[in-house]
Coordinates of C-alpha atoms and ligand atoms in Angstrom, one line a residue:
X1 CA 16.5 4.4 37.0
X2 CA 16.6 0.8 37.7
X3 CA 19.9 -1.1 37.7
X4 CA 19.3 -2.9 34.7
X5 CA 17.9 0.6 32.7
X6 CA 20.0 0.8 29.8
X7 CA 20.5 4.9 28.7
X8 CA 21.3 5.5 24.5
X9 CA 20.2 9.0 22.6
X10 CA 17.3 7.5 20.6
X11 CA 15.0 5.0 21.3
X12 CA 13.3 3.5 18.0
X13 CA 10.6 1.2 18.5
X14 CA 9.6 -0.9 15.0
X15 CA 12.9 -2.3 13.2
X16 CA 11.5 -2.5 10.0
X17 CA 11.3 0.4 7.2
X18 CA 11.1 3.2 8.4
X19 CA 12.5 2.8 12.1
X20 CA 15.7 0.5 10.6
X21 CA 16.1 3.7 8.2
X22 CA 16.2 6.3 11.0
X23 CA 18.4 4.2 13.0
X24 CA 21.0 4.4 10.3
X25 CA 20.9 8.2 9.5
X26 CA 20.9 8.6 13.2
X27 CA 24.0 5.9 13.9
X28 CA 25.8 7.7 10.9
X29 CA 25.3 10.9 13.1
X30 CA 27.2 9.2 16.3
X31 CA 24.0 8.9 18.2
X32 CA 23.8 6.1 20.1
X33 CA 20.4 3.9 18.8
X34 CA 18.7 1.1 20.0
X35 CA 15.6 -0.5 18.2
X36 CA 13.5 -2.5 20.1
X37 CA 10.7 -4.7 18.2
X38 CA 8.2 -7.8 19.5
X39 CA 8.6 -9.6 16.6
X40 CA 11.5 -12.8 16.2
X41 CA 12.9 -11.0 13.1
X42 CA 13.8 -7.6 11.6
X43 CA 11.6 -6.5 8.7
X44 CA 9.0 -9.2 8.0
X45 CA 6.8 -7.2 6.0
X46 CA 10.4 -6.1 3.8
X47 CA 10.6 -9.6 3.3
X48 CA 6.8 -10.8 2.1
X49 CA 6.4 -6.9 0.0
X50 CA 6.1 -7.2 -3.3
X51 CA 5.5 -11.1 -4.0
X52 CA 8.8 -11.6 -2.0
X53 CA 10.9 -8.9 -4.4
X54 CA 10.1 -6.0 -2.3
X55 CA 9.0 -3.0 -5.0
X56 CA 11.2 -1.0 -2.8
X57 CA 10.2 3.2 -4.7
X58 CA 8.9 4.0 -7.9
X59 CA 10.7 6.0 -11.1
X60 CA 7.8 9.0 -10.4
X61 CA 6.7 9.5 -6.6
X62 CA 4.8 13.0 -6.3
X63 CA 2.6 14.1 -3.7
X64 CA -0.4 12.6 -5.9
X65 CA 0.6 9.3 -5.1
X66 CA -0.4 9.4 -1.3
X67 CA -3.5 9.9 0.5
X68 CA -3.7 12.0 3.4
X69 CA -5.8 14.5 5.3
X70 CA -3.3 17.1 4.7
X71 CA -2.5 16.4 0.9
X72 CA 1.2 18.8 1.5
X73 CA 2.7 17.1 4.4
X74 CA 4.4 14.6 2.9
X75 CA 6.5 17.0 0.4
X76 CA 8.8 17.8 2.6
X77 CA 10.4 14.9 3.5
X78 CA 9.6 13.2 -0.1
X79 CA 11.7 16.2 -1.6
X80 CA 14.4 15.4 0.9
X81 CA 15.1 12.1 0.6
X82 CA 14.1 10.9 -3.0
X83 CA 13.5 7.8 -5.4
X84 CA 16.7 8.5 -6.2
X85 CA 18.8 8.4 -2.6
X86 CA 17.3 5.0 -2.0
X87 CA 18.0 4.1 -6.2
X88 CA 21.8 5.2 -4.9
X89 CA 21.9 3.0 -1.8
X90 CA 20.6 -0.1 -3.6
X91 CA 23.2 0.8 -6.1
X92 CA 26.2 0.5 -3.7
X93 CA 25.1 -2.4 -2.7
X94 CA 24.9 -3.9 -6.4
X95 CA 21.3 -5.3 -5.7
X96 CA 19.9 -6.3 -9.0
X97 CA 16.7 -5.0 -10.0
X98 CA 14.6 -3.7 -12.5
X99 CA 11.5 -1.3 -13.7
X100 CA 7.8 -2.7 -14.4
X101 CA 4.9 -1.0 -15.3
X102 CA 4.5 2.5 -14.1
X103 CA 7.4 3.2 -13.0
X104 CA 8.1 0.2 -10.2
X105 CA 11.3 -1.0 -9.0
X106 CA 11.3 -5.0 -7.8
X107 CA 14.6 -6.6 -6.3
X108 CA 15.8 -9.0 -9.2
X109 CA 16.4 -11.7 -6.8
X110 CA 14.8 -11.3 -3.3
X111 CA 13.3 -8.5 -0.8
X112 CA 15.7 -9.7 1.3
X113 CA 18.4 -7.8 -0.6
X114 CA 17.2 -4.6 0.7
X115 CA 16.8 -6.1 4.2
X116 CA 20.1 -7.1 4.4
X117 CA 21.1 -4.1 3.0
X118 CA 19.5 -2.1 6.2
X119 CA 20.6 -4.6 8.0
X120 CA 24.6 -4.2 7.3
X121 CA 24.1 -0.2 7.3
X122 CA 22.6 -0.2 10.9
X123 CA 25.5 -2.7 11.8
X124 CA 28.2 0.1 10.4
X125 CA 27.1 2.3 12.8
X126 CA 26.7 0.4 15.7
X127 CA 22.6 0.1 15.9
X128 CA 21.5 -2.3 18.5
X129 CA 18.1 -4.3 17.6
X130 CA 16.7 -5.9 20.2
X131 CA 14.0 -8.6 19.0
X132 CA 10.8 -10.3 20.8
X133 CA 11.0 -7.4 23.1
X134 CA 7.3 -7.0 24.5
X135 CA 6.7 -3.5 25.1
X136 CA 4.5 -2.7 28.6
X137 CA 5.3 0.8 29.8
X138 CA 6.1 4.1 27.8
X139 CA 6.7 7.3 30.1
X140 CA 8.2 10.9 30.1
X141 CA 10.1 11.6 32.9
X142 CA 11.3 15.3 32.7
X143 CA 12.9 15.8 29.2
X144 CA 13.5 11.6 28.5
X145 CA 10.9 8.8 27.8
X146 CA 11.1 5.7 29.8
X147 CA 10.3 2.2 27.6
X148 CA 9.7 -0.8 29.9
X149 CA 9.8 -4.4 28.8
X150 CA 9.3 -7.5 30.4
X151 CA 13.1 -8.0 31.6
X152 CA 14.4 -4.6 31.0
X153 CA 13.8 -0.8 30.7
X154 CA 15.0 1.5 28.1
X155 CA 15.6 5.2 28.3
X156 CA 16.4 8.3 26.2
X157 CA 16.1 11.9 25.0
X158 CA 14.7 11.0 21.7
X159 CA 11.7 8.3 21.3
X160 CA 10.8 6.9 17.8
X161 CA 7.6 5.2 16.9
X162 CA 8.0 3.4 14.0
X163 CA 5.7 0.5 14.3
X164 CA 3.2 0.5 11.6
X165 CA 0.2 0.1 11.0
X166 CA -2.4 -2.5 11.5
X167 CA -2.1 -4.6 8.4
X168 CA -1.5 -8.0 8.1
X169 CA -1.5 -9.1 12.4
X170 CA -0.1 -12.4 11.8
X171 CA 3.1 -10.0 10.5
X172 CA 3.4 -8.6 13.9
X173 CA 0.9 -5.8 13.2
X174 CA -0.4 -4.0 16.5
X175 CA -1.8 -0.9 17.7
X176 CA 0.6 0.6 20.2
X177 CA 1.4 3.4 17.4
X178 CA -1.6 4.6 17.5
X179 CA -1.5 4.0 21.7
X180 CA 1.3 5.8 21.9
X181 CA 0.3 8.5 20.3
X182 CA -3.1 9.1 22.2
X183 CA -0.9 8.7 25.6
X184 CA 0.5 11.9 24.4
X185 CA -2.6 13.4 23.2
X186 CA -2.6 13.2 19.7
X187 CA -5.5 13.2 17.6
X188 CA -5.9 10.0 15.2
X189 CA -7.6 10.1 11.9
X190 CA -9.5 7.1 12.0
X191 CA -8.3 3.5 10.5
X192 CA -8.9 1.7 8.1
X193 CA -7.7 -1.4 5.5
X194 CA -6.2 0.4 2.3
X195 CA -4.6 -1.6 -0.3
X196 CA -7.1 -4.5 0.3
X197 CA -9.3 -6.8 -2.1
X198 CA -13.4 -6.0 -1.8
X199 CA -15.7 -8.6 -1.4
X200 CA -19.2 -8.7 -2.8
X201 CA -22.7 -9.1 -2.1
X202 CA -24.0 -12.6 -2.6
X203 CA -25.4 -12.7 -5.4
X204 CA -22.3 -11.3 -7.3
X205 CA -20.0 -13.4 -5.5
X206 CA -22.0 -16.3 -6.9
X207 CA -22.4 -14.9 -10.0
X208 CA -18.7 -14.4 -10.4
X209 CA -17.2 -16.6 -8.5
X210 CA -16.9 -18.9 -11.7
X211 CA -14.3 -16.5 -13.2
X212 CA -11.7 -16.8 -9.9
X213 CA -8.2 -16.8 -11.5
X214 CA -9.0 -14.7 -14.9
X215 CA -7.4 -11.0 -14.8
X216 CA -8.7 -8.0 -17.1
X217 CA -6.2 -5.1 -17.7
X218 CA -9.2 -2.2 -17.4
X219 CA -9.9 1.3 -16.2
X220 CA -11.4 1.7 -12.5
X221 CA -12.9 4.6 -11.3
X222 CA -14.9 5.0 -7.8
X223 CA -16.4 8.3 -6.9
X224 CA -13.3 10.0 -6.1
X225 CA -10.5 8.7 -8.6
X226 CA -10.1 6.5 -11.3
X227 CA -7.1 4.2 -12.4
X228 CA -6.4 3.3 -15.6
X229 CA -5.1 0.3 -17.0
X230 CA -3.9 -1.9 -14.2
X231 CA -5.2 -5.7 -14.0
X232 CA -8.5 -6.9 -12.2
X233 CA -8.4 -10.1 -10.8
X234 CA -11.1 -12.2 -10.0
X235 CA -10.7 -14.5 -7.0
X236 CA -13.4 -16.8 -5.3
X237 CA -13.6 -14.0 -2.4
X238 CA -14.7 -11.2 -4.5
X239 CA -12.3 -8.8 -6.6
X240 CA -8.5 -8.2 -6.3
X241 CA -5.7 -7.5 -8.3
X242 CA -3.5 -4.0 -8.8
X243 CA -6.6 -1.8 -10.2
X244 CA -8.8 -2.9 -7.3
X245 CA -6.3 -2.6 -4.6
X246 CA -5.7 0.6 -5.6
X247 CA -9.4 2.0 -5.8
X248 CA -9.9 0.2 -2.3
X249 CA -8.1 2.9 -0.7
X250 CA -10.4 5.5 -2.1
X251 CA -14.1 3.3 -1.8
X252 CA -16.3 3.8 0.8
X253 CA -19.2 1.6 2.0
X254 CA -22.1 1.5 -0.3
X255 CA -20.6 3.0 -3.3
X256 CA -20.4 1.3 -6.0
X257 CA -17.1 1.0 -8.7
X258 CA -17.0 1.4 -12.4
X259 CA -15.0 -1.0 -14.6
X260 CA -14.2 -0.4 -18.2
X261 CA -13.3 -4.1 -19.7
X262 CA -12.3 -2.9 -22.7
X263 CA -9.7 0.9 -22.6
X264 CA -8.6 0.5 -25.3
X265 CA -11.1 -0.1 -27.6
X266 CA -14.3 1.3 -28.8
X267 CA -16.8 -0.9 -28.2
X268 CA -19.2 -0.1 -30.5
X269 CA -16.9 0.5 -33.0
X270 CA -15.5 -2.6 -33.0
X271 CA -19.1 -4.2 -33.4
X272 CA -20.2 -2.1 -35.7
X273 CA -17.4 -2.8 -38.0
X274 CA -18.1 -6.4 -37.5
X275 CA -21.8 -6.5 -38.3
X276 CA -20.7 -5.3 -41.9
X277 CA -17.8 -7.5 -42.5
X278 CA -19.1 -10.5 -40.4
X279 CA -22.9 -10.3 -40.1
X280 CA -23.5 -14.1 -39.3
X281 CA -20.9 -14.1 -36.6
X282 CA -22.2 -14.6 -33.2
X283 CA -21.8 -12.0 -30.9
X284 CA -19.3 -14.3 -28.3
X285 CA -17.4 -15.1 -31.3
X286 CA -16.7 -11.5 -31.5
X287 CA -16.3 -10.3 -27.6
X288 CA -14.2 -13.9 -27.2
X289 CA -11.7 -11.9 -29.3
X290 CA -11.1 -9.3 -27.1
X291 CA -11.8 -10.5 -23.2
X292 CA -11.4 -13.8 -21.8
X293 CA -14.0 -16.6 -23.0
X294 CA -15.2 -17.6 -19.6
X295 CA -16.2 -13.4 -18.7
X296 CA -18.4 -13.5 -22.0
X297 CA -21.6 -15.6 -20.5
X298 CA -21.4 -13.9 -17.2
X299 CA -21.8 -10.3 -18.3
X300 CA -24.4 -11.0 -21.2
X301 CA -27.5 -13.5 -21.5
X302 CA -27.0 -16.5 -23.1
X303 CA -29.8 -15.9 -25.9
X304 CA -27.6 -12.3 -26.9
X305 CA -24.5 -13.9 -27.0
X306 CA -25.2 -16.9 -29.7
X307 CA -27.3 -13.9 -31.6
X308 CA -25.3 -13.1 -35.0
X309 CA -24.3 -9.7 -35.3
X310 CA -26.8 -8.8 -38.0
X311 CA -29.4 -9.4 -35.4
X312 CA -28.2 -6.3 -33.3
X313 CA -29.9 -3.2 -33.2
X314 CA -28.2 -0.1 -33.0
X315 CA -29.7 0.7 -29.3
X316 CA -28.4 -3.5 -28.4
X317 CA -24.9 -2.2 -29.7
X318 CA -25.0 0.6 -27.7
X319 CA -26.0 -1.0 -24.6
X320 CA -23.9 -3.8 -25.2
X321 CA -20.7 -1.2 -25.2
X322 CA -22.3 0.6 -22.3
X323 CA -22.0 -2.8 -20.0
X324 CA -18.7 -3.2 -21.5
X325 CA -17.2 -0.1 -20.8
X326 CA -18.9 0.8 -17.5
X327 CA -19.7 -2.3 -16.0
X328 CA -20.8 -1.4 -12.2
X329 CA -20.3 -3.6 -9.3
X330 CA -21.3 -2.6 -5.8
X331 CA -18.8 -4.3 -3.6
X332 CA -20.1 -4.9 0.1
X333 CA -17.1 -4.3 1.9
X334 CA -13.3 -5.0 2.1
X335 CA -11.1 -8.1 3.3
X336 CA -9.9 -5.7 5.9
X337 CA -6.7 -6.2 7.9
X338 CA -6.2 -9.8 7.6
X339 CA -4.9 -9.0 3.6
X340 CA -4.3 -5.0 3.3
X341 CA -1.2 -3.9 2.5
X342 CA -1.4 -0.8 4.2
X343 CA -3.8 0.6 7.1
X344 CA -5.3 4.1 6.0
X345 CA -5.5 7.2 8.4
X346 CA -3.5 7.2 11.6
X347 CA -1.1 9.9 13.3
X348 CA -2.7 13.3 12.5
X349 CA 0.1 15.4 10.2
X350 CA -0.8 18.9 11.8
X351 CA 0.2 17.9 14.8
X352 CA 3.7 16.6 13.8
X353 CA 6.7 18.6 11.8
X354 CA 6.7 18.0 8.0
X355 CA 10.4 18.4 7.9
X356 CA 11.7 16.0 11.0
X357 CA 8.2 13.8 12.1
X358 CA 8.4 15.7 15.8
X359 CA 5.4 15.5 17.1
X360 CA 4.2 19.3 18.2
X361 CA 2.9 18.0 21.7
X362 CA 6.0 16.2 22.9
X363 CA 9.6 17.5 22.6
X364 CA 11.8 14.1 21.6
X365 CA 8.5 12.3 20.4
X366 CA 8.8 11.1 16.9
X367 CA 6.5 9.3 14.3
X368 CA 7.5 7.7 11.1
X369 CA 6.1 5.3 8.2
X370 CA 2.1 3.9 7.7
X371 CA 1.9 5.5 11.4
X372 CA 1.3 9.0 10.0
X373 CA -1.8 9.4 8.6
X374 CA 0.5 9.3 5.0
X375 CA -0.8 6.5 2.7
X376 CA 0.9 5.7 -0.7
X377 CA -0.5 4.0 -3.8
X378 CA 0.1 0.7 -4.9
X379 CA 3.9 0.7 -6.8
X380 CA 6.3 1.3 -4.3
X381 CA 5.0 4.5 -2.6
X382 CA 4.5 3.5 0.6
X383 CA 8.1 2.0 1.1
X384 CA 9.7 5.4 -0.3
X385 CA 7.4 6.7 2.3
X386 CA 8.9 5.0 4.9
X387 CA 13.0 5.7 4.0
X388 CA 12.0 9.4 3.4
X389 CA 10.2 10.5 6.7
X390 CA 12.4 7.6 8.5
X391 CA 15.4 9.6 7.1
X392 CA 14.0 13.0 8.3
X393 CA 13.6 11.8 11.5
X394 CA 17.2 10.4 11.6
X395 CA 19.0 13.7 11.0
X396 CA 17.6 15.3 14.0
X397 CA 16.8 12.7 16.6
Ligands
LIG1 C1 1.7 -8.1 1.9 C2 2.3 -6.7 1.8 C3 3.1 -6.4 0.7 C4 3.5 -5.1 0.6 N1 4.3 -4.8 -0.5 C5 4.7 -3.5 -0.6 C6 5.6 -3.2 -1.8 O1 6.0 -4.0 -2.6 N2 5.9 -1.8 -1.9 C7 5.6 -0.9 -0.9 O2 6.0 0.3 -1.1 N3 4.9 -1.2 0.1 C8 4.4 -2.5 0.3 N4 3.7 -2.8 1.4 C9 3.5 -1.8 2.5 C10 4.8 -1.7 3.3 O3 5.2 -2.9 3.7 C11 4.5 -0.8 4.5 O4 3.9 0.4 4.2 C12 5.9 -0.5 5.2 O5 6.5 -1.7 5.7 C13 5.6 0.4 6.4 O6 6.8 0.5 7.1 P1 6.9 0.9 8.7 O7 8.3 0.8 9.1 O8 6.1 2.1 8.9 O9 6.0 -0.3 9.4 P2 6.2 -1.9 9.3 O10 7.1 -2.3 8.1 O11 4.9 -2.4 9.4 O12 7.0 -2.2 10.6 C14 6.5 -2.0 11.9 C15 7.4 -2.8 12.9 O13 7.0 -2.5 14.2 C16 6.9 -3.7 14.9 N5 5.8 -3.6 15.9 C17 4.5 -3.5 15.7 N6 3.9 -3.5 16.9 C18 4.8 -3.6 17.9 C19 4.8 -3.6 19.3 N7 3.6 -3.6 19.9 N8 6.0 -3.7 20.0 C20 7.1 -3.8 19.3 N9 7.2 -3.7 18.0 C21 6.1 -3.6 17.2 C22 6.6 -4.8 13.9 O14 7.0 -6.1 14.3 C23 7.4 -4.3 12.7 O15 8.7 -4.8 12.6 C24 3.3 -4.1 1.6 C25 2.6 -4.5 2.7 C26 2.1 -5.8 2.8 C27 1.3 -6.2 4.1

């Protein structure tokens, strides 16, 4: 070793989620724990999460929630450290926070609450963070790995990667996980931006480009799953908001999406009802009632819009309810990295242990957090992710 080599038990690279948890479960254990991270600060993308109040788990995380190649390896560790572990830390530390839709928890105040919280535990028990440490050189020399950075090298019987996935560069984002992990021969599912708002072909981005700013709670499905009544937001790029961001992870190129405007109402019920109560009310009059005024005019020709309801056929109502409640879009592709929350694929799970992240080609090797090829929903998921395989690894490494 080089004189200025410095030897703990567990070498964590990423101090954010999931390394900053492992350090702690490992710290509480006596080992001695050193994270090492590029960026100037601990836990940048704890601090931007959730508008800047971190929705740190959710009331209901099942194995649903996350998509993966192999649907069953994130029980384990989900079962092992739950919602409610992290609920109890928060607790302890009084953080204020509250429940929103679907079961997500939000810091009252700030995300940094839960940073500092990490923060203070890793302090407790002794956890050294070492910031803006450039990482050149990762090796295995007999049973330790060998980490060298620009002024120093690190060494140790346990090895951590905890450094994320490729979302968001500007937040420190880089590929060495995934480098890492093909240096010791691990197979990687391929990447890509989860979580993300889809752009649109030209002529729809023109087309609706005048309705940037107006959100729609509706139903969206793509081929493979469908969520139901979470807000689509139209921005000058193309689409966005929770219901989008959510189906992103699931769309592929070329498909299209399926939007219902309207869940919970019967479309052509509603004008059927009208055009014998109100038969000289226009038909904007109507739909102005029940979506935002500016949406009308860009779903439906001008000339059916000012038509009073009496003019309607029965087949016009019907297709009239159709574009309503299955309006298609065919996005052209995704913002990508720049603006996903989370990068989908990654570390393959067969080749790692469900119950403590080891990988199965390298004794002391460990993966945790949007690494693994483990991605959560939108609503907290990914976070819980994060504690509960970052906790697994901790009570082994
Ligand atoms: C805008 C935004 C909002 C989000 N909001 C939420 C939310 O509210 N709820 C939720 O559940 N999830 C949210 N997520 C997702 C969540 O932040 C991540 O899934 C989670 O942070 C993953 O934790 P991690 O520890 O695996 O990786 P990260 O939190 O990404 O941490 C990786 C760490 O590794 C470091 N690193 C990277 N490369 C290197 C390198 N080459 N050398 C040294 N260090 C390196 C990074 O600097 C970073 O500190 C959000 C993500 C984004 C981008």
């Amino acid at each position: 070793m080089p004189p200025e080599s410095k030897r703990t038990d567990v070498l964590i690279i990423g101090a954010s989620a999931s390394g900053l948890m492992c350090a702690i479960e490992a710290g509480k254990r006596g080992r001695k724990v050193i994270v090492l991270d590029h960026a100037n600060k601990a836990g940048k993308k704890i601090l931007m999460s959730g508008g800047g109040r971190c929705n740190f788990t959710n009331m209901d995380v099942t194995a649903e929630n996350f998509i993966s190649h192999n649907p069953h390896f994130c029980k384990s560790a989900l079962s092992r450290y739950t919602q409610w572990n992290f609920i109890s830390m928060v607790n302890e530390f009084n953080i204020a926070y509250h429940e929103r839709d679907l079961g997500k928890l939000f810091c009252d105040d700030s995300a940094k609450d839960i940073l500092d919280m990490l923060l203070t535990e890793c302090k407790k028990v002794n956890v050294k963070i070492h910031l803006k440490c450039e990482i050149n050189v990762i090796e295995s020399i007999g049973s330790d790995y060998r980490i060298k950075t620009m002024n120093s090298s690190f060494q140790s019987t346990s090895l951590v990667i905890a450094c994320g996935g490729l979302s968001i560069p500007k937040m420190c984002a880089s590929p060495l996980g995934y480098k890492i992990a093909e240096q010791f021969d691990h197979h990687i599912w391929p990447t890509s931006a989860g979580l993300v708002p889809l752009t649109l072909q030209k002529h729809d981005k023109e087309k609706l480009e005048v309705l940037s700013g107006i959100s729609v709670e509706s139903n969206v499905s793509s081929e493979r799953i469908e969520f139901n009544k979470e807000n689509i937001l139209f921005t000058h790029r193309g689409l966005s908001g929770p219901a989008i961001l959510q189906v992103s992870s699931y769309w592929r190129s070329g498909e299209a999406i399926n939007v219902n405007l309207l869940p919970d109402i019967d479309a052509e019920l509603l004008l059927k009802n009208r055009q014998s109560k109100q038969p000289n009310t226009k038909l904007k009059n109507i739909l102005s009632e029940v979506l935002p005024k500016r949406l009308i005019p860009v779903l439906f020709e001008e000339a059916l819009i000012e038509q009073p309801l009496q003019e309607l056929s029965q087949v016009r109502i019907n297709d009239i309810a159709n574009q309503l409640h299955q309006w298609e879009v065919r996005p052209n592709g995704t913002e990508g990295y720049r603006t996903a929350e989370v990068t989908l694929g990654g570390v393959d799970c067969d080749e790692l242990s469900s119950k403590t992240m080891e990988s199965k080609k390298a004794k002391g090797l460990y993966f945790i957090g949007e690494i693994v090829d483990v991605t959560g929903w939108l609503g907290g998921y990914n976070f819980q992710w994060a504690w509960s395989s970052g906790w697994c690894a901790g009570q082994v490494v």
